Coordinates of C-alpha atoms in Angstrom, one line a residue:
Chain A
M1 CA 68.7 169.2 97.2
A2 CA 68.6 172.6 98.5
S3 CA 69.1 171.4 102.2
T4 CA 71.9 169.2 101.7
S5 CA 74.1 171.7 99.2
G6 CA 73.0 174.3 102.0
L7 CA 74.4 171.5 104.6
R8 CA 77.5 170.7 102.6
T9 CA 78.4 175.2 102.2
T10 CA 77.9 174.9 105.9
L11 CA 80.7 171.8 106.5
S12 CA 82.8 173.4 103.8
K13 CA 82.9 177.0 105.6
M14 CA 83.7 174.4 109.1
A15 CA 86.5 173.5 107.3
A16 CA 87.7 177.0 106.3
S17 CA 87.3 177.8 109.8
L18 CA 89.0 174.7 111.1
T19 CA 91.8 174.1 108.4
G20 CA 91.7 178.2 107.3
L21 CA 93.1 177.0 103.6
L22 CA 89.9 178.1 102.0
K23 CA 91.2 178.9 98.3
P24 CA 89.0 179.7 95.0
W25 CA 90.7 176.2 93.3
T26 CA 89.9 173.9 96.5
P27 CA 86.8 172.0 95.5
R28 CA 83.2 173.7 97.4
V29 CA 82.5 169.9 98.8
L30 CA 84.9 168.7 101.4
L31 CA 85.1 165.2 103.3
V32 CA 86.0 166.9 106.8
R33 CA 87.6 165.0 109.5
W34 CA 85.2 164.4 112.7
S35 CA 82.7 166.4 110.9
R36 CA 79.1 166.0 113.0
Y37 CA 76.5 165.3 110.8
N38 CA 73.0 166.7 111.0
P39 CA 71.0 164.1 112.9
Y40 CA 68.7 164.0 109.8
Y41 CA 71.1 161.8 108.0
L42 CA 70.6 158.4 108.5
E43 CA 73.4 155.3 108.9
P44 CA 74.2 153.5 105.8
E45 CA 73.5 150.0 105.3
P46 CA 76.5 148.1 104.3
R47 CA 74.6 144.5 104.8
K48 CA 74.2 142.1 102.1
E49 CA 71.3 140.2 103.3
V50 CA 69.0 142.9 103.9
Y51 CA 69.0 144.0 100.3
H52 CA 68.0 140.6 99.4
I53 CA 64.9 140.4 101.1
P54 CA 62.3 140.1 98.0
E55 CA 59.8 143.2 98.8
T56 CA 56.8 140.3 99.5
E57 CA 58.7 139.1 103.0
L58 CA 59.3 142.9 104.6
T59 CA 57.7 143.3 107.9
P60 CA 55.8 146.3 108.4
E61 CA 58.5 148.2 110.1
Q62 CA 61.1 147.3 107.6
K63 CA 58.8 148.7 104.8
E64 CA 58.4 151.5 107.0
E65 CA 62.5 152.1 107.4
R66 CA 62.7 151.8 103.3
E67 CA 60.4 154.6 102.4
L68 CA 62.4 156.2 105.5
K69 CA 66.1 155.9 103.4
S70 CA 64.2 156.6 100.1
V71 CA 63.7 160.2 101.3
R72 CA 66.2 160.8 103.9
P73 CA 70.1 161.7 102.8
I74 CA 72.0 159.2 104.5
K75 CA 76.3 159.6 105.5
A76 CA 78.7 158.5 103.7
A77 CA 80.5 155.0 104.6
T78 CA 83.7 155.2 106.0
N79 CA 86.5 153.0 104.2
S80 CA 86.3 150.6 107.0
V81 CA 82.6 149.7 106.4
T82 CA 82.4 146.6 104.2
S83 CA 79.2 144.6 103.1
S84 CA 82.2 141.3 102.9
V85 CA 81.8 138.3 104.0
F86 CA 85.2 137.9 105.6
N87 CA 84.6 141.3 107.6
D88 CA 85.6 141.1 111.4
P89 CA 85.3 143.9 114.2
V90 CA 87.2 142.9 116.3
L91 CA 90.2 142.4 114.0
S92 CA 89.6 145.6 112.6
K93 CA 89.6 147.5 115.7
F94 CA 93.3 145.5 116.2
V95 CA 94.8 146.9 112.7
N96 CA 93.6 150.3 113.8
M97 CA 95.5 150.4 117.0
M98 CA 98.2 149.0 115.1
M99 CA 98.4 151.6 112.1
K100 CA 100.8 154.7 112.8
D101 CA 100.5 157.4 110.9
G102 CA 97.1 156.1 109.0
D103 CA 99.1 153.4 107.3
K104 CA 96.2 151.4 106.9
I105 CA 97.7 149.3 104.5
I106 CA 101.0 148.7 106.4
A107 CA 99.0 147.8 109.4
K108 CA 96.4 145.1 107.3
G109 CA 99.7 143.9 105.5
I110 CA 101.4 142.9 109.2
I111 CA 98.0 141.3 110.4
T112 CA 97.4 139.3 107.3
Q113 CA 101.2 138.4 107.3
T114 CA 100.8 137.1 111.6
L115 CA 97.7 135.3 110.4
E116 CA 99.2 133.4 107.7
N117 CA 102.3 132.3 110.1
M118 CA 100.1 131.0 113.0
K119 CA 98.3 129.1 110.6
R120 CA 101.9 128.0 108.9
K121 CA 103.1 127.1 112.1
Q122 CA 99.5 124.8 113.3
V123 CA 99.5 122.9 110.3
E124 CA 103.4 122.2 110.4
K125 CA 102.5 121.2 114.0
Y126 CA 99.4 119.3 113.4
H127 CA 101.6 117.2 110.6
K128 CA 104.0 116.3 113.2
A129 CA 101.8 115.4 116.1
P130 CA 100.3 111.9 116.6
E131 CA 97.2 110.7 116.0
G132 CA 95.7 111.2 119.6
K133 CA 96.9 114.7 119.4
K134 CA 96.1 116.5 116.5
A135 CA 92.1 116.8 117.0
E136 CA 93.3 119.3 119.8
I137 CA 95.6 121.3 117.5
E138 CA 93.2 125.0 116.4
C139 CA 94.6 125.6 113.3
N140 CA 92.0 128.3 112.2
P141 CA 94.0 131.7 113.0
Y142 CA 91.0 133.6 113.8
A143 CA 89.5 131.1 116.4
I144 CA 93.6 131.8 118.3
F145 CA 93.5 134.9 117.8
H146 CA 89.8 135.5 119.2
Q147 CA 91.2 132.9 122.4
A148 CA 94.4 135.0 122.8
L149 CA 92.7 137.6 122.8
E150 CA 90.0 136.7 125.5
N151 CA 92.9 135.1 127.3
C152 CA 94.4 138.7 127.7
K153 CA 91.7 140.8 128.9
P154 CA 92.0 141.8 132.7
V155 CA 88.4 140.9 134.4
I156 CA 89.3 143.8 137.3
G157 CA 91.4 147.4 136.6
L158 CA 92.9 149.8 138.7
A159 CA 91.9 153.4 139.1
S160 CA 93.7 156.4 140.7
I161 CA 91.5 158.1 143.0
Q162 CA 93.0 160.7 145.5
K163 CA 91.6 160.6 149.0
G164 CA 93.1 162.8 152.1
G165 CA 96.3 164.6 149.4
K166 CA 97.4 160.7 148.8
F167 CA 96.5 158.7 145.3
Y168 CA 95.7 155.1 146.0
Q169 CA 95.1 152.7 143.4
V170 CA 91.9 151.3 143.8
P171 CA 90.4 148.5 142.3
I172 CA 87.1 149.3 140.0
P173 CA 85.4 146.8 137.0
L174 CA 86.1 147.6 133.6
T175 CA 83.9 147.7 131.1
D176 CA 84.1 145.0 128.3
N177 CA 85.5 148.1 125.3
R178 CA 88.0 149.1 128.1
R179 CA 89.0 145.3 128.6
R180 CA 89.3 144.6 125.0
F181 CA 91.2 148.0 124.9
L182 CA 93.8 146.7 127.0
A183 CA 94.1 143.2 125.6
M184 CA 95.1 145.0 122.2
K185 CA 97.1 147.6 123.5
W186 CA 99.2 145.3 126.1
M187 CA 99.8 142.8 122.9
I188 CA 100.6 145.5 120.8
T189 CA 103.3 147.6 122.9
E190 CA 104.6 144.0 124.4
C191 CA 105.3 143.3 120.3
R192 CA 106.6 146.4 119.7
D193 CA 109.2 147.3 122.8
N194 CA 110.4 143.5 123.4
K195 CA 111.3 142.4 120.6
H196 CA 115.3 141.5 119.0
R197 CA 115.9 144.5 116.3
R198 CA 116.2 142.3 113.7
T199 CA 112.8 140.4 114.2
L200 CA 109.9 141.2 112.3
M201 CA 106.5 142.3 114.0
Y202 CA 104.1 139.8 112.2
E203 CA 107.0 137.2 113.6
K204 CA 106.7 138.6 117.2
L205 CA 103.0 138.8 117.1
S206 CA 102.4 135.3 116.3
Q207 CA 104.5 134.1 118.8
E208 CA 102.8 136.0 121.5
L209 CA 99.2 135.4 120.0
L210 CA 100.6 131.7 120.2
A211 CA 101.4 131.8 123.4
A212 CA 98.4 134.1 124.8
F213 CA 96.3 131.5 123.0
S214 CA 97.8 128.7 125.3
K215 CA 97.7 131.1 128.8
E216 CA 101.4 131.4 128.4
G217 CA 103.8 134.4 127.2
N218 CA 105.0 138.5 128.4
V219 CA 100.6 139.5 128.1
V220 CA 99.5 137.0 130.1
K221 CA 101.9 137.6 133.1
R222 CA 100.7 141.1 132.7
K223 CA 97.3 140.4 133.5
H224 CA 98.2 138.3 136.4
E225 CA 100.2 140.8 137.9
L226 CA 97.1 143.4 137.1
H227 CA 95.4 140.9 139.0
K228 CA 98.0 140.6 141.9
M229 CA 97.7 144.8 142.2
A230 CA 94.2 144.6 142.6
E231 CA 94.2 141.7 145.0
S232 CA 96.7 143.7 147.3
N233 CA 95.2 146.4 147.6
R234 CA 91.3 145.7 148.0
A235 CA 91.6 147.4 151.5
Y236 CA 91.0 150.6 149.2
A237 CA 87.9 149.3 146.9
H238 CA 85.4 151.1 149.6
Y239 CA 87.1 154.8 148.3
R240 CA 85.6 153.9 145.2
W241 CA 82.1 155.9 145.2
W242 CA 80.6 154.7 141.8
Chain B
Q1 CA 106.2 112.5 107.7
I2 CA 106.6 112.7 103.8
G3 CA 105.7 108.8 104.1
F4 CA 102.6 109.0 105.5
S5 CA 101.0 111.2 103.1
L6 CA 102.3 109.1 100.5
S7 CA 100.6 106.3 102.1
Q8 CA 97.8 108.3 102.1
C9 CA 97.7 109.4 97.9
H10 CA 97.4 105.5 97.3
P11 CA 94.3 104.2 97.9
F12 CA 94.7 100.8 96.3
C13 CA 98.0 99.8 98.5
H14 CA 97.2 101.8 101.9
Q15 CA 95.4 98.5 103.7
T16 CA 98.1 95.8 102.6
Q17 CA 101.5 97.7 102.7
V18 CA 101.9 100.8 104.0
R19 CA 100.9 101.7 107.6
P20 CA 100.8 105.4 108.8
L21 CA 103.9 106.4 110.8
H22 CA 102.6 107.6 113.3
G23 CA 100.5 105.5 113.8
S24 CA 98.2 104.1 117.1
G25 CA 94.6 103.1 117.7
C26 CA 92.6 105.4 115.4
G27 CA 94.6 104.8 112.7
Q28 CA 92.4 101.9 111.2
Q29 CA 89.6 104.2 112.2
Q30 CA 91.0 107.5 110.1
E31 CA 92.3 105.0 107.5
A32 CA 88.4 102.9 106.9
I33 CA 87.0 107.0 106.9
G34 CA 89.7 108.1 103.9
M35 CA 88.8 105.2 101.8
E36 CA 85.1 106.1 101.5
T37 CA 85.9 110.0 100.8
R38 CA 88.7 109.9 98.9
P39 CA 87.4 108.3 95.1
E40 CA 85.3 111.3 95.0
T41 CA 87.8 113.9 96.0
F42 CA 90.5 112.9 94.2
S43 CA 88.6 112.3 91.0
I44 CA 87.6 115.8 90.9
F45 CA 90.8 118.0 91.1
R46 CA 93.5 115.4 91.8
T47 CA 94.9 112.7 89.8
Q48 CA 96.7 109.6 90.3
E49 CA 98.9 110.2 86.7
N50 CA 102.5 111.7 88.3
D51 CA 103.5 110.9 85.2
P52 CA 104.1 114.4 82.8
A53 CA 104.7 112.0 79.6
C54 CA 101.4 110.3 80.1
Q55 CA 99.5 113.7 81.3
S56 CA 96.5 114.7 78.6
E57 CA 93.3 116.7 77.9
Q58 CA 91.2 114.5 80.1
H59 CA 93.7 115.8 83.5
L60 CA 93.4 119.4 82.7
G61 CA 92.9 121.2 85.7
Q62 CA 93.6 118.4 88.5
Y63 CA 96.9 118.4 91.0
Y64 CA 98.9 116.2 90.2
T65 CA 101.9 115.0 93.1
V66 CA 105.6 115.5 92.0
P67 CA 107.1 112.2 93.9
P68 CA 109.3 113.2 97.2
S69 CA 112.4 111.5 95.6
H70 CA 112.7 113.6 93.0
F71 CA 112.0 117.0 94.4
H72 CA 115.0 118.0 95.5
T73 CA 117.0 116.6 92.3
V74 CA 114.8 117.9 89.7
F75 CA 114.0 121.6 92.1
P76 CA 117.0 122.8 93.9
H77 CA 116.5 126.2 93.0
G78 CA 114.1 127.3 90.1
L79 CA 110.1 126.9 92.3
P80 CA 108.9 130.2 93.2
P81 CA 109.2 131.4 96.9
R82 CA 105.7 131.2 97.9
Y83 CA 105.2 127.7 96.5
Q84 CA 108.5 126.3 98.0
Q85 CA 106.8 127.5 101.2
Q86 CA 103.4 125.8 100.6
V87 CA 105.0 122.5 99.8
K88 CA 107.1 122.8 103.1
T89 CA 103.8 123.4 104.7
F90 CA 101.6 120.5 103.5
N91 CA 104.5 118.4 103.0
E92 CA 104.1 117.7 99.4
G93 CA 104.5 119.1 96.4
C94 CA 101.5 119.2 93.8
V95 CA 101.4 121.1 90.1
M96 CA 98.2 121.8 88.4
V97 CA 98.1 120.5 84.7
R98 CA 97.6 123.5 83.0
Q99 CA 97.0 123.8 79.2
P100 CA 100.6 125.8 78.3
A101 CA 102.4 123.4 79.6
L102 CA 100.7 120.2 78.1
E103 CA 101.0 122.4 74.8
L104 CA 104.9 122.7 75.4
I105 CA 105.1 119.1 76.4
S106 CA 103.4 118.1 73.4
H107 CA 105.4 120.2 71.2
L108 CA 108.5 118.5 72.6
K109 CA 107.4 115.0 71.7
R110 CA 107.1 115.6 68.1
A111 CA 109.7 118.5 67.3
D112 CA 112.6 117.0 65.1
Y113 CA 115.5 117.0 67.1
S114 CA 118.1 117.1 64.4
K115 CA 116.8 120.4 62.8
P116 CA 118.3 123.4 65.1
T117 CA 116.9 124.4 68.4
L118 CA 112.5 125.2 68.8
R119 CA 112.9 128.2 71.5
Y120 CA 109.4 128.3 73.3
L121 CA 108.3 131.5 75.5
L122 CA 105.9 131.7 77.9
Y123 CA 103.9 134.8 78.5
G124 CA 101.3 136.1 80.9
V125 CA 100.5 138.7 82.8
K126 CA 101.8 138.3 86.8
G127 CA 101.1 135.7 89.0
S128 CA 99.4 134.0 86.2
G129 CA 101.1 130.5 86.8
K130 CA 104.9 131.1 83.7
T131 CA 107.0 129.7 86.4
M132 CA 105.0 126.7 87.5
S133 CA 104.2 126.4 84.0
L134 CA 108.0 126.1 83.4
C135 CA 108.6 124.0 86.0
H136 CA 106.2 121.8 85.0
T137 CA 108.1 121.1 81.6
V138 CA 111.4 120.8 82.8
H139 CA 109.9 117.9 85.4
Y140 CA 108.6 116.3 82.1
C141 CA 112.2 116.4 80.7
S142 CA 113.8 115.1 83.6
T143 CA 111.9 112.2 84.0
Q144 CA 112.3 111.7 79.8
G145 CA 116.2 111.8 80.8
W146 CA 117.2 114.9 79.1
L147 CA 119.4 117.1 80.5
V148 CA 118.3 120.0 82.1
L149 CA 120.3 123.4 82.2
H150 CA 117.9 125.3 84.7
I151 CA 118.9 129.0 85.0
P152 CA 115.8 130.3 88.1
D153 CA 116.0 133.7 87.2
A154 CA 118.3 135.3 84.7
H155 CA 117.5 138.6 86.6
L156 CA 119.6 137.3 89.4
W157 CA 122.6 137.6 87.4
V158 CA 122.2 141.3 86.2
K159 CA 121.8 143.0 89.5
N160 CA 122.5 142.9 93.5
C161 CA 125.9 141.8 92.7
K162 CA 128.1 143.1 95.4
E163 CA 131.7 140.9 94.0
L164 CA 132.0 142.0 90.3
L165 CA 135.7 140.6 88.7
P166 CA 137.3 141.5 85.6
S167 CA 137.5 138.7 84.0
S168 CA 140.7 136.5 83.2
Y169 CA 139.9 135.2 79.9
H170 CA 138.8 138.2 78.2
A171 CA 139.7 141.4 78.7
S172 CA 136.6 143.4 79.3
R173 CA 133.8 141.4 80.8
F174 CA 133.2 140.8 83.9
D175 CA 133.2 138.2 86.5
Q176 CA 130.2 136.7 88.7
P177 CA 131.7 134.3 91.0
I178 CA 129.3 133.7 93.8
Q179 CA 126.1 133.1 91.1
A180 CA 128.5 130.8 89.2
S181 CA 128.9 128.9 91.6
N182 CA 126.0 129.0 93.4
W183 CA 124.3 128.1 89.6
L184 CA 127.1 125.0 88.9
R185 CA 126.1 123.6 92.9
N186 CA 122.4 123.4 91.5
F187 CA 123.4 122.1 88.5
R188 CA 125.7 119.3 90.2
T189 CA 122.5 118.0 92.2
T190 CA 119.8 118.5 89.2
N191 CA 122.3 116.3 86.8
E192 CA 124.1 114.1 88.5
H193 CA 124.1 110.8 86.6
F194 CA 125.3 113.1 83.7
L195 CA 128.4 114.2 84.9
S196 CA 130.3 111.0 84.8
K197 CA 128.9 110.5 81.1
I198 CA 129.8 113.2 79.1
K199 CA 133.3 114.0 78.3
L200 CA 135.5 116.9 77.7
R201 CA 136.1 117.7 73.6
Q202 CA 139.0 120.3 74.8
R203 CA 141.7 121.0 77.0
Y204 CA 141.1 123.8 79.6
V205 CA 143.8 126.2 80.7
W206 CA 142.5 128.2 83.8
T207 CA 146.0 129.2 85.4
K208 CA 149.3 128.7 84.4
R209 CA 149.7 125.3 86.8
E210 CA 145.9 124.4 86.6
S211 CA 144.3 123.0 83.5
T212 CA 141.5 120.4 82.9
E213 CA 142.5 117.6 79.8
E214 CA 140.7 116.9 77.0
G215 CA 138.4 113.4 78.1
R216 CA 138.0 114.0 81.4
P217 CA 134.6 113.8 82.4
L218 CA 132.2 117.3 82.9
G219 CA 131.3 116.1 87.0
E220 CA 135.5 116.9 87.3
L221 CA 134.9 120.6 85.5
V222 CA 132.2 121.6 87.5
D223 CA 133.3 120.4 90.5
M224 CA 136.6 122.9 90.0
G225 CA 134.1 125.2 89.2
V226 CA 132.4 125.3 92.3
S227 CA 135.3 125.1 94.4
R228 CA 137.5 127.6 92.6
V229 CA 135.2 130.6 92.9
K230 CA 137.0 132.7 91.2
S231 CA 137.2 130.6 88.0
S232 CA 133.4 129.7 88.4
S233 CA 131.7 131.9 85.4
D234 CA 134.8 130.6 82.6
V235 CA 133.7 126.9 83.8
V236 CA 130.2 127.8 83.3
G237 CA 131.0 129.3 80.0
A238 CA 133.4 125.9 79.0
V239 CA 130.3 123.8 80.3
L240 CA 127.5 125.5 78.1
K241 CA 130.0 124.9 75.0
E242 CA 130.7 121.7 75.5
L243 CA 126.5 121.0 75.9
R244 CA 126.0 122.8 73.5
L245 CA 128.9 121.2 71.2
Q246 CA 127.7 117.0 72.4
A247 CA 124.0 117.4 72.7
G248 CA 122.9 116.7 68.9
G249 CA 125.9 114.0 68.8
T250 CA 124.7 109.9 67.5
E251 CA 127.3 108.6 70.2
G252 CA 126.0 108.6 74.0
G253 CA 123.6 111.7 72.5
F254 CA 121.7 113.3 75.1
R255 CA 118.4 116.2 75.0
L256 CA 119.4 119.3 75.9
A257 CA 116.9 121.2 77.6
V258 CA 118.0 124.9 78.9
A259 CA 115.0 126.9 80.7
V260 CA 115.5 130.8 81.8
D261 CA 113.2 131.9 83.8
G262 CA 113.5 135.7 83.6
V263 CA 115.0 135.9 80.2
N264 CA 114.2 139.5 79.4
G265 CA 116.7 140.2 81.7
L266 CA 119.4 139.2 79.6
W267 CA 118.9 142.1 77.0
G268 CA 118.4 145.7 78.6
R269 CA 119.8 147.4 81.2
T270 CA 121.4 146.4 84.7
T271 CA 122.0 148.0 88.0
L272 CA 125.6 146.8 88.2
K273 CA 128.5 149.4 87.8
K274 CA 132.0 150.2 87.5
E275 CA 134.5 151.2 89.8
D276 CA 134.5 154.2 87.8
K277 CA 130.4 154.4 88.5
S278 CA 129.8 153.5 84.2
P279 CA 126.8 150.8 84.0
V280 CA 127.6 147.7 82.7
A281 CA 126.4 146.5 79.9
P282 CA 124.7 142.9 80.0
E283 CA 127.2 142.0 77.3
E284 CA 129.7 142.5 79.6
L285 CA 129.1 140.2 82.6
T286 CA 130.1 136.3 81.2
L287 CA 127.9 134.2 82.4
V288 CA 124.6 136.8 80.3
H289 CA 127.9 136.5 77.4
N290 CA 127.5 132.2 77.6
L291 CA 123.6 132.2 78.0
R292 CA 122.9 134.4 74.7
K293 CA 125.0 132.0 72.7
M294 CA 123.1 129.1 74.0
I295 CA 119.9 130.7 73.4
N296 CA 120.4 131.1 69.9
N297 CA 119.7 128.8 67.8
D298 CA 122.7 127.3 66.0
W299 CA 122.7 124.2 67.5
C300 CA 120.9 121.0 67.5
G301 CA 119.5 118.3 69.2
G302 CA 117.6 120.0 72.6
A303 CA 115.1 123.0 73.3
V304 CA 115.1 126.1 74.7
I305 CA 112.0 127.3 77.1
A306 CA 112.3 130.6 78.4
T307 CA 109.3 132.6 80.4
L308 CA 109.5 136.3 80.3
S309 CA 109.3 138.2 83.9
Q310 CA 108.3 141.7 84.7
T311 CA 108.5 141.1 88.5
G312 CA 112.5 140.7 89.2
S313 CA 113.3 142.8 85.8
L314 CA 114.7 146.1 85.6
Y315 CA 113.5 149.1 84.4
A316 CA 110.1 147.7 82.6
P317 CA 106.9 148.9 83.9
S318 CA 104.6 146.9 86.3
S319 CA 101.8 146.7 83.3
A320 CA 104.0 145.3 80.6
Y321 CA 103.7 141.4 79.9
L322 CA 104.0 141.0 75.8
P323 CA 107.2 139.7 75.0
Q324 CA 107.7 143.3 72.3
E325 CA 107.3 145.0 75.7
L326 CA 109.6 143.1 77.7
L327 CA 112.0 141.7 75.4
G328 CA 112.4 144.9 73.5
E329 CA 114.4 145.5 70.4
E330 CA 117.0 143.6 70.6
G331 CA 115.8 140.6 72.8
F332 CA 113.2 139.8 70.7
D333 CA 115.5 140.0 67.0
S334 CA 117.7 137.4 69.2
M335 CA 114.5 135.1 70.1
D336 CA 113.1 135.3 67.1
P337 CA 112.2 132.6 65.4
F338 CA 110.4 131.5 68.8
V339 CA 107.1 129.1 69.6
P340 CA 104.9 132.0 72.0
V341 CA 102.6 130.0 74.7
P342 CA 100.8 132.6 76.5
V343 CA 99.6 131.9 79.8
S344 CA 96.0 132.4 81.4
L345 CA 94.8 133.3 84.4
Y346 CA 92.7 130.3 85.9
S347 CA 89.8 129.3 83.7
E348 CA 86.6 128.4 86.1
K349 CA 87.4 124.8 86.2
E350 CA 90.8 125.6 87.3
F351 CA 89.9 127.6 89.7
E352 CA 86.8 125.5 91.4
S353 CA 90.3 123.0 90.9
C354 CA 92.2 125.2 92.7
Y355 CA 89.2 125.6 95.6
L356 CA 89.1 122.2 96.3
Y357 CA 92.7 121.5 96.8
Y358 CA 92.9 124.8 99.7
L359 CA 89.7 122.8 100.8
D360 CA 90.4 119.7 101.4
H361 CA 91.1 118.2 104.9
I362 CA 91.6 114.6 104.6
H363 CA 95.5 115.5 103.7
F364 CA 95.6 118.4 105.6
H365 CA 93.5 119.9 107.6
H366 CA 91.9 122.4 105.8
W367 CA 93.6 125.2 104.3
L368 CA 91.2 127.4 104.0
Q369 CA 90.1 128.0 107.8
H370 CA 87.9 130.5 107.7
P371 CA 83.9 129.3 108.2
H372 CA 83.0 132.2 105.5
S373 CA 85.6 131.0 103.2
Q374 CA 84.0 127.7 103.1
T375 CA 79.9 128.8 101.6
E376 CA 79.3 129.6 98.3
E377 CA 79.3 133.4 99.4
G378 CA 83.0 133.2 100.2
K379 CA 83.9 131.6 97.3
K380 CA 82.1 134.5 95.3
E381 CA 84.1 136.8 96.8
L382 CA 87.3 135.2 96.6
I383 CA 86.6 135.0 92.8
F384 CA 86.0 138.3 93.1
L385 CA 88.7 139.7 95.1
S386 CA 91.3 137.5 93.0
N387 CA 89.9 137.7 89.7
R388 CA 91.0 134.1 89.1
N389 CA 94.6 135.2 89.4
P390 CA 96.4 131.9 90.7
S391 CA 99.7 134.0 93.1
V392 CA 96.4 136.6 94.1
L393 CA 94.8 133.3 94.9
E394 CA 97.0 132.0 96.7
R395 CA 98.0 135.0 99.1
L396 CA 94.4 135.4 99.6
C397 CA 93.9 132.2 100.7
A398 CA 96.9 131.5 103.0
F399 CA 95.8 134.2 105.3
L400 CA 91.9 132.7 105.3

């Protein structure tokens, strides 16, 4: 496929100009970070259900799509893309945010230990609880994680807007992505900073997540403080022009 | 809580005798629900036969519960740490009946105890269930009234020792007081009832003023070893010697089971160093020296059950699991002849049983909480990810 090899050599030359390290022994085909694919390339499809539909049950659009995919080149799938049934996009985002220096193994390990720890605590609480209270105790660590994150998401945010030489903190609406990012960021910074030297990350994270699930804890407090600041600065809301 | 789970364990007696400890109005309803669904789940992956002596091939793949009263006496040490956590979370200790353990138990039932001891060696890949099979066999031995010498991990004696004292008994050997006294304490918990019955046949002199006379009960020796930490390694040596002499005896004879986990640590290298930074060989440690004498088959009236372990081993590659590789030349020659018992990964039936155990929602809320893990797709993925390896499966199900 001449077009792909041509594209690959262009990419590798881009790599050379970017990194400046193209030596005679480096392979000609390089995986480059942030490489921009030609729009001709199509996205990969990781879900298994799509491939299990038999020929007869395809709609005309799906048939067209399949034919297109058989002639066009496909982008390489990134490492985080899985066809696993246990794949959770929110959790993957959290793992990526927790990752330091690209070490996903350690970050993923911390998260799995956190989930296990939360499940153990809840199951032990379940066993000790009286009959009436048993049904209220949530033992699914994924449900707890999602609910805790929901409880930490701020509804309204503040932006620093300059007017007349001074900067004012103006309440603004936040997009969903921004809210999710803020919740995760606060959770991670809280667990990194405000813990005892000897407490491990997964221990502190499980404590914070369980507290956030029941709307207590420092992260939820921080969200409430942001809301209060926004409420107190309502007078400046008209400084927002979008 | 343990009483409550026990009442759930026995479908025949729950209605008449035992009431749930945290009872309330809906207790009756729960019992009624439990009664309908319990018989099916029990027949598939649980068995009522809690006595290892009566378990047979029909119970293969099924879980039996170790009675809570026995738990702390039989297993004060020796269980894998993740399993101990699981027991604490589930409030019950369930062990799967597997083929290697059944084979070992059948050998122990039919062996001739007037002949020199037979050595059994459990080997297998990492995480295949060797330590659990050993613990199952130890449970059998203690229910049959044997004296059990369980060394939880021989590797703990050849590494990470903070205090290494030169031995008072033998000039070139080294003592490990902390490890020895810990082990003696656990030994005392396991074999309380034997300590007063066995009498010493020799006089032991510890210092100029202290000695233990002939005819004193073994319990006194063990107590002395626990309290006087300095001479605890020598006490261990004395205890092993006494038991070896008296095991096959005709009057008041008892059977001795020596269960050693990680036996490949006894031959090989240690990470301990003498004061002049030269490495310590395992023979130079009193505990290891005495244990090696125990593993020799020059005594009769008992059995030696050993497990190989790569996990705690020193200077062994992680892919090694066969006896030849892990024991080395010297170890293999000392253990030879032995009965090798291979421990394999879960078969399909055993995997099913394990999966259903984790999915069980009567005794404890689903351990497998992820909604997808309860589907067929999720199960296939678990098989793929774990390759039916018991420990890997346990770690996967812990966070799913």
